Short mmCIF file of C-alpha atoms in Angstrom, two decimals:
data_model
loop_
_atom_site.label_atom_id
_atom_site.label_comp_id
_atom_site.label_asym_id
_atom_site.label_seq_id
_atom_site.Cartn_x
_atom_site.Cartn_y
_atom_site.Cartn_z
CA MET L 1 -39.95 -73.86 -38.87
CA SER L 2 -36.63 -72.47 -37.03
CA GLN L 3 -35.89 -73.96 -33.65
CA PHE L 4 -33.49 -73.35 -30.71
CA VAL L 5 -32.50 -76.10 -28.32
CA ILE L 6 -32.22 -75.97 -24.50
CA THR L 7 -30.41 -78.95 -22.78
CA TYR L 8 -31.34 -79.39 -19.08
CA LYS L 9 -29.60 -81.78 -16.52
CA TYR L 10 -32.30 -83.40 -14.20
CA THR L 11 -31.65 -85.22 -11.03
CA GLY L 12 -34.58 -87.37 -9.94
CA ASN L 13 -37.24 -89.63 -10.93
CA ASP L 14 -39.41 -89.96 -14.02
CA PRO L 15 -37.45 -87.75 -16.45
CA LYS L 16 -40.07 -88.21 -19.09
CA ALA L 17 -42.79 -86.54 -17.00
CA ILE L 18 -40.36 -83.74 -16.10
CA ALA L 19 -39.53 -83.08 -19.77
CA ASP L 20 -43.23 -82.88 -20.73
CA SER L 21 -43.81 -80.57 -17.82
CA ILE L 22 -40.89 -78.41 -18.83
CA ARG L 23 -41.83 -78.02 -22.55
CA ILE L 24 -45.38 -77.04 -21.65
CA GLU L 25 -44.66 -74.72 -18.65
CA GLN L 26 -41.99 -72.90 -20.78
CA THR L 27 -44.45 -72.26 -23.56
CA ILE L 28 -48.23 -72.48 -23.11
CA GLU L 29 -48.75 -72.99 -19.41
CA PHE L 30 -51.94 -74.73 -20.38
CA PRO L 31 -53.43 -78.43 -20.38
CA LEU L 32 -52.08 -80.04 -23.49
CA GLU L 33 -55.12 -82.11 -24.00
CA ALA L 34 -57.16 -78.72 -24.34
CA THR L 35 -54.92 -77.45 -26.81
CA PRO L 36 -55.56 -77.12 -30.64
CA GLU L 37 -53.23 -79.72 -32.49
CA TRP L 38 -51.41 -77.07 -34.25
CA ILE L 39 -50.30 -75.46 -31.08
CA GLN L 40 -49.29 -78.77 -29.71
CA GLN L 41 -47.01 -79.26 -32.79
CA GLU L 42 -45.74 -75.79 -33.46
CA VAL L 43 -45.75 -73.84 -30.19
CA VAL L 44 -45.24 -76.22 -27.44
CA GLY L 45 -41.72 -77.39 -26.93
CA GLN L 46 -40.69 -80.81 -28.37
CA VAL L 47 -38.62 -83.29 -26.46
CA ILE L 48 -35.82 -84.48 -28.87
CA ASP L 49 -33.66 -86.65 -26.46
CA ILE L 50 -33.64 -87.99 -22.97
CA GLN L 51 -30.44 -89.55 -21.98
CA ASP L 52 -29.62 -91.49 -18.69
CA ILE L 53 -26.19 -90.55 -17.41
CA GLY L 54 -26.40 -92.56 -14.16
CA ASN L 55 -26.66 -91.75 -10.46
CA GLY L 56 -30.22 -90.72 -11.02
CA GLN L 57 -29.15 -88.03 -13.51
CA HIS L 58 -30.48 -87.42 -17.03
CA ILE L 59 -29.85 -85.02 -19.82
CA ILE L 60 -32.95 -83.63 -21.47
CA LYS L 61 -32.96 -81.79 -24.76
CA ILE L 62 -36.09 -79.69 -25.83
CA SER L 63 -36.41 -77.81 -29.06
CA TYR L 64 -38.51 -74.58 -29.12
CA ASN L 65 -40.01 -72.67 -31.95
CA THR L 66 -37.93 -69.37 -32.40
CA GLU L 67 -41.42 -67.53 -32.98
CA ALA L 68 -42.31 -68.50 -29.41
CA ALA L 69 -39.39 -66.30 -28.16
CA GLY L 70 -40.53 -63.42 -30.37
CA PRO L 71 -38.23 -60.66 -31.32
CA ASP L 72 -37.20 -59.50 -27.78
CA PHE L 73 -34.37 -60.64 -25.47
CA THR L 74 -36.64 -60.56 -22.58
CA GLN L 75 -38.99 -63.26 -23.80
CA LEU L 76 -36.09 -65.44 -24.76
CA LEU L 77 -34.64 -65.09 -21.31
CA ASN L 78 -38.17 -65.95 -19.92
CA MET L 79 -37.96 -69.18 -21.99
CA LEU L 80 -34.47 -70.07 -21.03
CA MET L 81 -34.78 -69.32 -17.35
CA GLY L 82 -38.56 -69.32 -16.65
CA ASN L 83 -40.82 -71.50 -14.61
CA ALA L 84 -38.55 -74.59 -15.15
CA THR L 85 -36.15 -72.99 -12.52
CA LEU L 86 -38.83 -73.73 -9.82
CA TYR L 87 -38.49 -77.52 -10.45
CA ALA L 88 -36.11 -79.32 -8.12
CA GLY L 89 -33.21 -81.08 -9.77
CA VAL L 90 -33.58 -79.05 -12.96
CA LYS L 91 -30.70 -76.95 -14.33
CA VAL L 92 -29.98 -75.53 -17.86
CA ILE L 93 -26.58 -76.63 -18.97
CA ASP L 94 -26.45 -75.76 -22.79
CA ILE L 95 -28.26 -73.52 -25.16
CA GLN L 96 -28.05 -73.79 -29.05
CA LEU L 97 -29.40 -70.72 -30.87
CA PRO L 98 -29.94 -70.40 -34.56
CA ASP L 99 -28.65 -67.57 -36.76
CA VAL L 100 -32.37 -66.15 -36.85
CA ILE L 101 -31.81 -65.17 -33.01
CA LEU L 102 -28.14 -64.67 -33.03
CA ASN L 103 -28.46 -62.12 -35.85
CA ARG L 104 -30.67 -59.85 -33.85
CA LEU L 105 -28.83 -60.28 -30.54
CA LYS L 106 -25.58 -58.63 -31.40
CA GLY L 107 -24.23 -58.61 -27.82
CA PRO L 108 -22.48 -55.72 -26.09
CA ARG L 109 -21.49 -52.67 -28.21
CA TYR L 110 -17.88 -52.94 -26.78
CA GLY L 111 -17.56 -56.27 -25.18
CA VAL L 112 -14.44 -57.48 -23.13
CA SER L 113 -12.07 -56.53 -25.86
CA GLY L 114 -13.47 -53.04 -26.11
CA LEU L 115 -13.17 -52.56 -22.34
CA ARG L 116 -9.48 -53.93 -22.25
CA GLU L 117 -8.72 -51.38 -25.10
CA TYR L 118 -10.39 -48.48 -23.20
CA PHE L 119 -8.44 -49.24 -19.97
CA GLY L 120 -5.23 -50.08 -21.74
CA ALA L 121 -5.26 -53.49 -20.08
CA LYS L 122 -4.43 -56.16 -22.62
CA LYS L 123 -3.66 -58.92 -20.03
CA ARG L 124 -3.97 -57.78 -16.40
CA PRO L 125 -7.26 -58.37 -14.56
CA LEU L 126 -9.89 -55.59 -14.62
CA LEU L 127 -10.73 -54.26 -11.15
CA THR L 128 -14.17 -53.40 -9.99
CA SER L 129 -15.63 -52.34 -6.87
CA ALA L 130 -19.12 -51.15 -5.60
CA ILE L 131 -19.75 -48.20 -3.34
CA LYS L 132 -21.87 -48.99 -0.25
CA PRO L 133 -23.58 -49.28 2.33
CA MET L 134 -26.91 -47.70 1.93
CA GLY L 135 -27.18 -44.76 4.32
CA LEU L 136 -24.16 -42.87 3.41
CA THR L 137 -24.66 -39.40 2.03
CA SER L 138 -23.76 -38.55 -1.56
CA LYS L 139 -20.68 -36.72 -0.34
CA GLU L 140 -19.48 -39.80 1.56
CA PHE L 141 -20.00 -41.91 -1.33
CA ALA L 142 -17.99 -39.42 -3.52
CA VAL L 143 -15.02 -39.66 -1.14
CA MET L 144 -15.15 -43.37 -1.18
CA ALA L 145 -15.29 -43.47 -4.98
CA LYS L 146 -12.40 -41.13 -5.37
CA THR L 147 -10.35 -43.23 -2.97
CA VAL L 148 -11.04 -46.20 -4.82
CA ALA L 149 -10.27 -44.55 -8.22
CA LEU L 150 -6.94 -43.26 -6.83
CA ALA L 151 -6.20 -46.86 -5.85
CA GLY L 152 -6.28 -47.71 -9.60
CA PHE L 153 -9.57 -49.54 -10.02
CA ASP L 154 -11.14 -49.42 -13.50
CA ILE L 155 -14.88 -49.56 -12.68
CA ILE L 156 -16.68 -48.16 -9.71
CA LYS L 157 -20.30 -49.03 -9.59
CA ASP L 158 -23.41 -48.24 -7.54
CA ASP L 159 -24.51 -51.03 -5.23
CA ASP L 160 -27.65 -52.48 -6.66
CA HIS L 161 -29.61 -51.40 -3.34
CA LEU L 162 -28.83 -47.67 -4.11
CA MET L 163 -31.60 -45.88 -5.75
CA ASN L 164 -33.32 -42.60 -4.80
CA GLN L 165 -33.36 -42.97 -1.02
CA LYS L 166 -33.35 -39.80 0.97
CA TRP L 167 -29.64 -40.29 2.24
CA ALA L 168 -28.23 -40.14 -1.31
CA LEU L 169 -30.68 -38.90 -4.02
CA TRP L 170 -29.97 -40.63 -7.29
CA GLU L 171 -29.25 -37.49 -9.32
CA GLU L 172 -27.20 -35.87 -6.58
CA ARG L 173 -25.19 -39.06 -5.94
CA THR L 174 -24.53 -39.73 -9.69
CA ARG L 175 -23.28 -36.11 -10.24
CA ILE L 176 -20.91 -35.68 -7.46
CA VAL L 177 -19.46 -39.21 -7.78
CA CYS L 178 -18.76 -38.56 -11.40
CA GLU L 179 -17.10 -35.37 -10.46
CA ALA L 180 -14.98 -37.16 -7.78
CA VAL L 181 -14.00 -39.94 -10.22
CA ALA L 182 -12.82 -37.24 -12.80
CA GLU L 183 -10.85 -35.56 -10.17
CA ALA L 184 -9.11 -38.79 -9.46
CA ASN L 185 -8.40 -39.48 -13.14
CA ALA L 186 -7.04 -36.03 -13.62
CA GLU L 187 -4.49 -36.75 -10.71
CA THR L 188 -3.61 -40.33 -11.65
CA GLY L 189 -3.99 -40.41 -15.58
CA PHE L 190 -6.14 -43.35 -15.30
CA LYS L 191 -9.44 -43.95 -16.99
CA THR L 192 -11.50 -45.21 -14.00
CA MET L 193 -15.22 -45.38 -15.07
CA PHE L 194 -18.20 -44.86 -12.67
CA ALA L 195 -21.37 -47.04 -13.49
CA PRO L 196 -24.42 -45.63 -11.74
CA CYS L 197 -27.34 -48.19 -11.35
CA LEU L 198 -30.56 -47.09 -13.03
CA ASN L 199 -32.56 -48.41 -10.06
CA ILE L 200 -35.43 -45.73 -10.85
CA PRO L 201 -38.87 -45.83 -12.30
CA ALA L 202 -39.00 -47.32 -15.82
CA GLU L 203 -40.21 -44.28 -17.47
CA ARG L 204 -37.04 -42.32 -16.26
CA VAL L 205 -34.43 -44.82 -17.37
CA LEU L 206 -33.67 -43.42 -20.75
CA GLU L 207 -33.35 -39.74 -19.53
CA ALA L 208 -31.38 -40.90 -16.54
CA ALA L 209 -29.03 -42.73 -18.84
CA HIS L 210 -28.46 -39.79 -20.95
CA ASN L 211 -27.88 -37.46 -17.98
CA ALA L 212 -25.49 -39.98 -16.37
CA LYS L 213 -23.40 -39.83 -19.66
CA GLU L 214 -23.51 -36.01 -19.78
CA TRP L 215 -22.25 -35.93 -16.21
CA GLY L 216 -19.31 -38.23 -16.96
CA ALA L 217 -20.41 -41.80 -16.16
CA GLY L 218 -18.77 -44.05 -18.53
CA SER L 219 -21.40 -46.76 -18.26
CA VAL L 220 -24.59 -47.48 -16.45
CA LEU L 221 -26.25 -50.70 -14.80
CA ILE L 222 -29.82 -51.73 -15.53
CA LEU L 223 -31.45 -54.24 -13.20
CA PRO L 224 -33.02 -56.97 -15.13
#
C-alpha cells in the first residue's frame, strides 16, 4: 500500500489527541469506533511519529494511503489543507509524496525556467502587476495596462476581484487589454504578457481560456 506523509507542527496540549483528530478528520470524518476494521487500517491516516521539540511544540507525522487522495490534484490538496487548518496551533510544515503521485502531477508546462527563457530574463527579477480597482471601465483598464507594459513589466494580470461586472465585462475587458499590451510590445520590443482571470462560471472556463489565447493573452489565472 503506497503512502504519502504529512508533517505538522502543533503548538498546544495533548498532541496525541490532536494527531488522532487530524488523521480521522482528513480522511473519513466519521467516528472511528463505528468504522470497519479494514477502513481503520487502510483508509484512515496512521500516526507514525510524535516528537516533543519543547516550548509546548510538537512535530506530528501522519501517513495516508495514496488511494485516499485519488487521481485528482484537488482531492490531494483537500487532504493537505483540509479541516486540519481549522485547528488552532496546527501547521503543515512538510509533505513527502511517493512516485505514484509525483508521476501524475507533472507540474507547470513551462515552469520558472520556461518563463525566464520567454522573457529573456536569465537572472533579473520578473515584474508583475495587477490592474485594479473594480469600477474602472474596460478602456480605463486598457490604458493602465499599456502604461504598465510600456514601463517594462513582464506580466500584467487581472485583479482576482475582476469578473463580469457591468463596468468592465469579462470579454470586452480581456479583448481590449490584450490589444493594449500588444500595442505596447510593438513599441518597446518587450514581450509583456497579459493574464486575465477566469473568474467566470465553471462551464465557460475552457471556452474562455481558448478565447483569451486567441485574443493574445499569454496566460490565464484560475481561482482554486
